[in-house]
Amino acid sequence: MHEHTPHDLAGKNLIITGGARGLGAEAARQAVAAGAHVLLTDVLDGEGEDLARQLGARARFLHHDVTSEEDWRRAADFAVTEFGALHGLVNNAGISTGTPLEAESVEHFRKVLDINLTGVFIGMKTVIPALKEAGGGSIVNISSAAGLMGLALTAGYGASKWGVRGLTKIGAVELGTARIRVNSVHPGMTYTPMTAAVGIEQGEGKYPNTPMGRVGEPHEIAGAVVFLLSDAASYVTGAELAVDGGWTTGPTVAYVMGQ
Ligand SMILES: NC(=O)c1ccc[n+]([C@@H]2O[C@H](COP(=O)([O-])OP(=O)(O)OC[C@H]3O[C@@H](n4cnc5c(N)ncnc54)[C@H](O)[C@@H]3O)[C@@H](O)[C@H]2O)c1
């Protein structure tokens, strides 16, 4: 018979944003499999509703634009009403960019910051009272390898992800005694609808840019998210967990002067 371990999420109620597809959907699958109740939220209603149905009785879906304070209020209230309490939040919703800094428009830069950074801020701010009410909790913010290094063509995206990394630290220091842990996860290049759209390929040797030579799969990122949500990470806060096949560790090609 299954016994409760610090690694499972039995009894934990969570919100996962951007949960309709990609990394958020996989985090939702693994969280439900680990015993959690999960409210998936997204602006993609059809995909989100389908996934919640597939995941069964412990999953719900709600339309939620992370840039809207009102939508955040509704999502937090819905989770508490449906599940009885809230113990965790995964700030996963995001959009990417691929434009040289010089060509990036101010309008698009602001839009990316609004979704990827302000959305995370509103989310943290909104759920803190409910997490305190539950006696503590865990917030996992999905940053990026682009939040650990200067990645070309990511002016708005990289700035937003460095911002998420910083906001995570601020949350961790402010909320430690309230027993709310706040950590960031930094995925490397991972195969999802976001990256498939720009031609990223799965498989060994297809991504020599990174030490492991391949891009990541969503389940490899979701495992880190579930760990940080669980009691196995009870003394982990303010951490930045790179799940990137070694990408941010250093270049894969050594160049020695004169050779
Ligand atoms: N895939 C990668 O290689 C990679 C690498 C590093 C970080 N990330 C980050 O992981 C997260 C998930 O990315 P993904 O690859 O699964 O992308 P994805 O595009 O497949 O999924 C992102 C989800 O966020 C939702 N979303 C977008 N704007 C929203 C809004 N305003 N309100 C609510 N939901 C919104 C989308 O509808 C989508 O379902 C993002 O924050 C992304 O920046 C991804």
XYZ file of C-alpha atoms and ligand atoms in Angstrom:
303
model
C 0.000 0.000 0.000
C 1.119 3.525 -0.832
C 2.393 5.457 2.152
C 2.688 9.211 2.341
C 6.257 10.303 1.550
C 7.765 13.821 1.611
C 8.009 13.584 -2.173
C 4.300 13.292 -2.855
C 1.736 16.076 -2.976
C -1.169 14.349 -1.223
C -3.376 16.932 0.483
C -1.877 19.876 -1.413
C -4.049 22.190 -3.505
C -2.330 24.131 -6.272
C -2.802 26.685 -9.021
C -0.733 26.192 -12.199
C -0.886 29.044 -14.719
C -0.403 28.482 -18.436
C -1.544 24.934 -17.668
C -3.312 24.187 -20.951
C -0.219 22.923 -22.789
C 3.586 22.572 -22.710
C 5.440 22.693 -19.412
C 2.396 23.812 -17.406
C 0.300 20.899 -18.671
C 3.050 18.407 -17.809
C 3.494 19.939 -14.338
C -0.276 19.571 -13.846
C -0.179 15.898 -14.951
C 2.672 15.080 -12.578
C 1.155 17.065 -9.682
C -2.180 15.253 -10.006
C -0.344 11.911 -10.287
C 1.538 12.828 -7.088
C -1.768 13.341 -5.266
C -2.468 17.085 -5.546
C -5.654 18.925 -6.420
C -4.810 21.273 -9.300
C -6.529 24.321 -10.722
C -5.147 24.761 -14.244
C -5.554 28.227 -15.627
C -4.884 29.627 -19.100
C -6.266 31.789 -21.876
C -6.558 28.652 -24.093
C -9.953 27.480 -22.850
C -10.485 24.473 -25.156
C -7.113 22.828 -24.399
C -7.369 23.654 -20.695
C -10.848 22.193 -20.299
C -9.860 19.029 -22.207
C -6.804 18.496 -20.036
C -8.717 19.058 -16.777
C -11.284 16.474 -17.923
C -8.506 13.962 -18.743
C -6.885 14.497 -15.342
C -10.098 13.634 -13.520
C -11.747 14.570 -10.247
C -8.749 16.340 -8.695
C -8.353 18.833 -11.570
C -10.290 21.966 -12.554
C -9.805 24.546 -15.303
C -10.514 28.284 -15.177
C -10.003 30.967 -17.837
C -7.362 33.319 -16.466
C -5.275 36.035 -18.077
C -2.284 36.497 -15.756
C -2.055 40.223 -16.564
C -5.476 40.818 -14.965
C -5.728 41.470 -11.210
C -9.414 40.641 -11.362
C -8.744 37.254 -13.033
C -6.137 36.494 -10.344
C -8.658 37.290 -7.580
C -11.214 34.973 -9.220
C -8.645 32.174 -9.634
C -7.500 32.328 -5.996
C -11.109 32.463 -4.722
C -12.118 29.592 -7.026
C -9.263 27.378 -5.787
C -10.073 28.036 -2.124
C -13.810 27.493 -2.683
C -13.375 24.297 -4.733
C -10.550 22.707 -2.737
C -11.000 24.257 0.735
C -7.508 25.812 0.961
C -4.527 26.753 -1.205
C -0.986 25.440 -0.626
C 0.934 26.250 -3.787
C 1.248 28.256 -6.973
C 3.252 27.585 -10.129
C 3.738 30.797 -12.094
C 4.331 29.172 -15.472
C 2.375 31.207 -18.071
C 4.655 33.070 -20.437
C 5.403 34.146 -23.971
C 8.776 34.228 -25.726
C 10.593 36.601 -28.043
C 13.157 36.275 -30.821
C 14.114 39.763 -31.915
C 17.463 41.587 -31.782
C 17.477 44.280 -29.083
C 17.900 47.011 -31.672
C 14.777 45.893 -33.538
C 12.550 45.083 -30.517
C 9.572 47.447 -30.303
C 8.828 49.221 -27.037
C 5.239 48.031 -27.285
C 6.247 44.354 -27.531
C 8.890 44.715 -24.802
C 6.176 46.083 -22.474
C 3.769 43.289 -23.430
C 6.326 40.575 -22.599
C 7.101 42.181 -19.237
C 3.380 42.494 -18.523
C 2.714 38.762 -18.999
C 6.022 37.230 -17.862
C 6.935 39.513 -14.947
C 3.968 41.627 -13.812
C 1.783 38.507 -14.109
C 4.092 36.672 -11.692
C 4.092 39.629 -9.288
C 0.275 39.875 -9.228
C 0.058 36.117 -8.750
C 2.413 36.071 -5.774
C 0.704 39.081 -4.214
C -2.762 37.585 -4.658
C -2.104 34.113 -3.220
C 0.021 35.115 -0.211
C -2.996 35.632 2.136
C -4.451 32.215 1.193
C -1.072 30.477 1.687
C -0.678 32.162 5.098
C -4.209 31.054 5.976
C -3.185 27.457 5.094
C -0.175 27.717 7.441
C 2.398 28.050 4.652
C 3.037 26.917 1.126
C 5.280 26.860 -1.910
C 5.510 29.236 -4.855
C 7.447 28.031 -7.907
C 8.251 30.676 -10.493
C 9.217 29.457 -13.949
C 12.088 31.649 -15.082
C 14.476 30.384 -17.795
C 18.096 29.784 -18.672
C 17.598 33.257 -20.182
C 17.248 34.491 -16.577
C 20.726 33.165 -15.711
C 22.714 34.414 -18.705
C 22.512 36.952 -21.510
C 20.802 35.029 -24.285
C 20.792 36.646 -27.723
C 17.473 37.816 -29.187
C 15.665 37.865 -25.842
C 15.534 41.557 -24.874
C 12.021 41.503 -23.383
C 12.004 37.804 -22.539
C 15.423 37.748 -20.872
C 14.686 40.927 -18.924
C 11.392 39.449 -17.702
C 13.053 36.175 -16.663
C 15.875 37.981 -14.786
C 13.068 39.933 -13.110
C 11.272 36.714 -12.112
C 14.520 35.410 -10.612
C 14.841 38.618 -8.560
C 11.205 38.667 -7.466
C 11.659 35.087 -6.287
C 14.489 36.129 -3.956
C 12.418 39.012 -2.585
C 9.490 36.686 -1.900
C 11.772 34.154 -0.239
C 13.270 36.676 2.204
C 9.940 38.330 3.012
C 7.926 35.124 3.442
C 10.322 32.687 5.128
C 8.872 33.041 8.618
C 5.354 32.712 7.194
C 6.509 29.225 6.075
C 6.031 30.161 2.423
C 8.917 28.953 0.257
C 9.602 30.734 -3.047
C 11.940 29.254 -5.659
C 12.661 29.682 -9.351
C 13.115 26.955 -11.965
C 15.270 27.752 -15.001
C 14.492 25.408 -17.880
C 16.955 25.196 -20.719
C 15.733 24.646 -24.261
C 12.783 22.262 -23.871
C 10.533 20.718 -26.492
C 7.058 22.322 -26.143
C 4.617 24.083 -28.519
C 6.561 27.313 -27.764
C 9.889 25.965 -29.053
C 8.483 23.575 -31.683
C 7.095 26.731 -33.313
C 10.652 28.017 -33.893
C 12.025 24.730 -35.246
C 13.605 23.155 -32.149
C 14.090 19.381 -32.609
C 14.007 16.540 -30.069
C 16.642 13.815 -29.785
C 20.260 13.020 -28.974
C 22.764 15.234 -30.784
C 20.131 17.679 -32.056
C 21.241 20.469 -29.715
C 25.071 20.563 -29.525
C 24.808 24.002 -27.914
C 24.322 22.311 -24.548
C 26.551 19.763 -22.691
C 23.969 16.976 -22.865
C 23.632 17.535 -26.618
C 19.842 17.514 -26.669
C 16.884 19.645 -25.673
C 14.853 18.798 -22.570
C 11.446 17.138 -22.445
C 8.568 18.667 -20.444
C 8.521 15.803 -17.924
C 12.166 16.556 -17.078
C 11.219 20.099 -16.036
C 8.014 19.081 -14.256
C 9.951 16.760 -11.934
C 11.843 19.748 -10.524
C 8.606 21.694 -10.106
C 6.954 18.839 -8.184
C 10.035 18.522 -5.956
C 9.903 22.227 -5.035
C 6.159 22.009 -4.310
C 6.649 18.993 -2.062
C 7.733 18.649 1.569
C 10.949 17.033 0.281
C 12.024 20.647 -0.384
C 10.957 21.889 3.073
C 14.269 23.751 3.658
C 14.665 25.040 0.095
C 13.749 28.665 -0.467
C 15.215 31.425 -2.617
C 16.915 28.784 -4.755
C 17.330 28.963 -8.517
C 17.201 25.488 -9.978
C 18.675 25.204 -13.472
C 17.131 22.260 -15.340
C 18.954 22.829 -18.563
C 21.175 19.860 -19.506
C 24.124 21.952 -18.334
C 23.496 24.797 -20.792
C 24.218 27.604 -18.300
C 27.277 25.809 -16.890
C 29.464 26.951 -19.757
C 30.258 26.748 -23.474
C 30.577 23.295 -25.037
C 33.458 24.331 -27.300
C 36.821 25.313 -25.822
C 38.919 27.798 -27.776
C 42.571 28.082 -26.862
C 44.524 31.067 -28.132
C 47.180 30.139 -30.721
C 45.868 26.634 -31.525
N 10.088 25.616 -23.668
C 11.248 26.119 -23.305
O 12.295 25.849 -23.900
C 11.329 27.045 -22.113
C 12.619 27.363 -21.636
C 12.720 28.203 -20.531
C 11.587 28.700 -19.924
N 10.349 28.372 -20.414
C 9.192 28.950 -19.735
O 8.292 27.934 -19.356
C 6.955 28.453 -19.343
C 6.064 27.561 -20.189
O 6.552 27.575 -21.525
P 6.140 26.483 -22.637
O 7.369 26.163 -23.373
O 5.330 25.413 -22.018
O 5.260 27.432 -23.580
P 3.820 27.211 -24.245
O 3.649 28.367 -25.161
O 3.724 25.845 -24.796
O 2.851 27.345 -22.985
C 2.675 28.577 -22.340
C 1.230 28.703 -21.890
O 1.055 30.009 -21.305
C -0.196 30.500 -21.740
N -0.267 31.953 -21.674
C 0.343 32.868 -22.485
N -0.032 34.117 -22.141
C -0.897 33.992 -21.096
C -1.616 34.923 -20.315
N -1.553 36.247 -20.542
N -2.382 34.451 -19.307
C -2.459 33.118 -19.065
N -1.807 32.193 -19.786
C -1.046 32.633 -20.799
C -0.311 30.006 -23.177
O -1.663 30.052 -23.631
C 0.253 28.602 -23.079
O -0.735 27.638 -22.811
C 7.056 29.899 -19.873
O 7.098 30.791 -18.780
C 8.369 29.885 -20.617
O 8.936 31.166 -20.714
C 10.194 27.559 -21.492
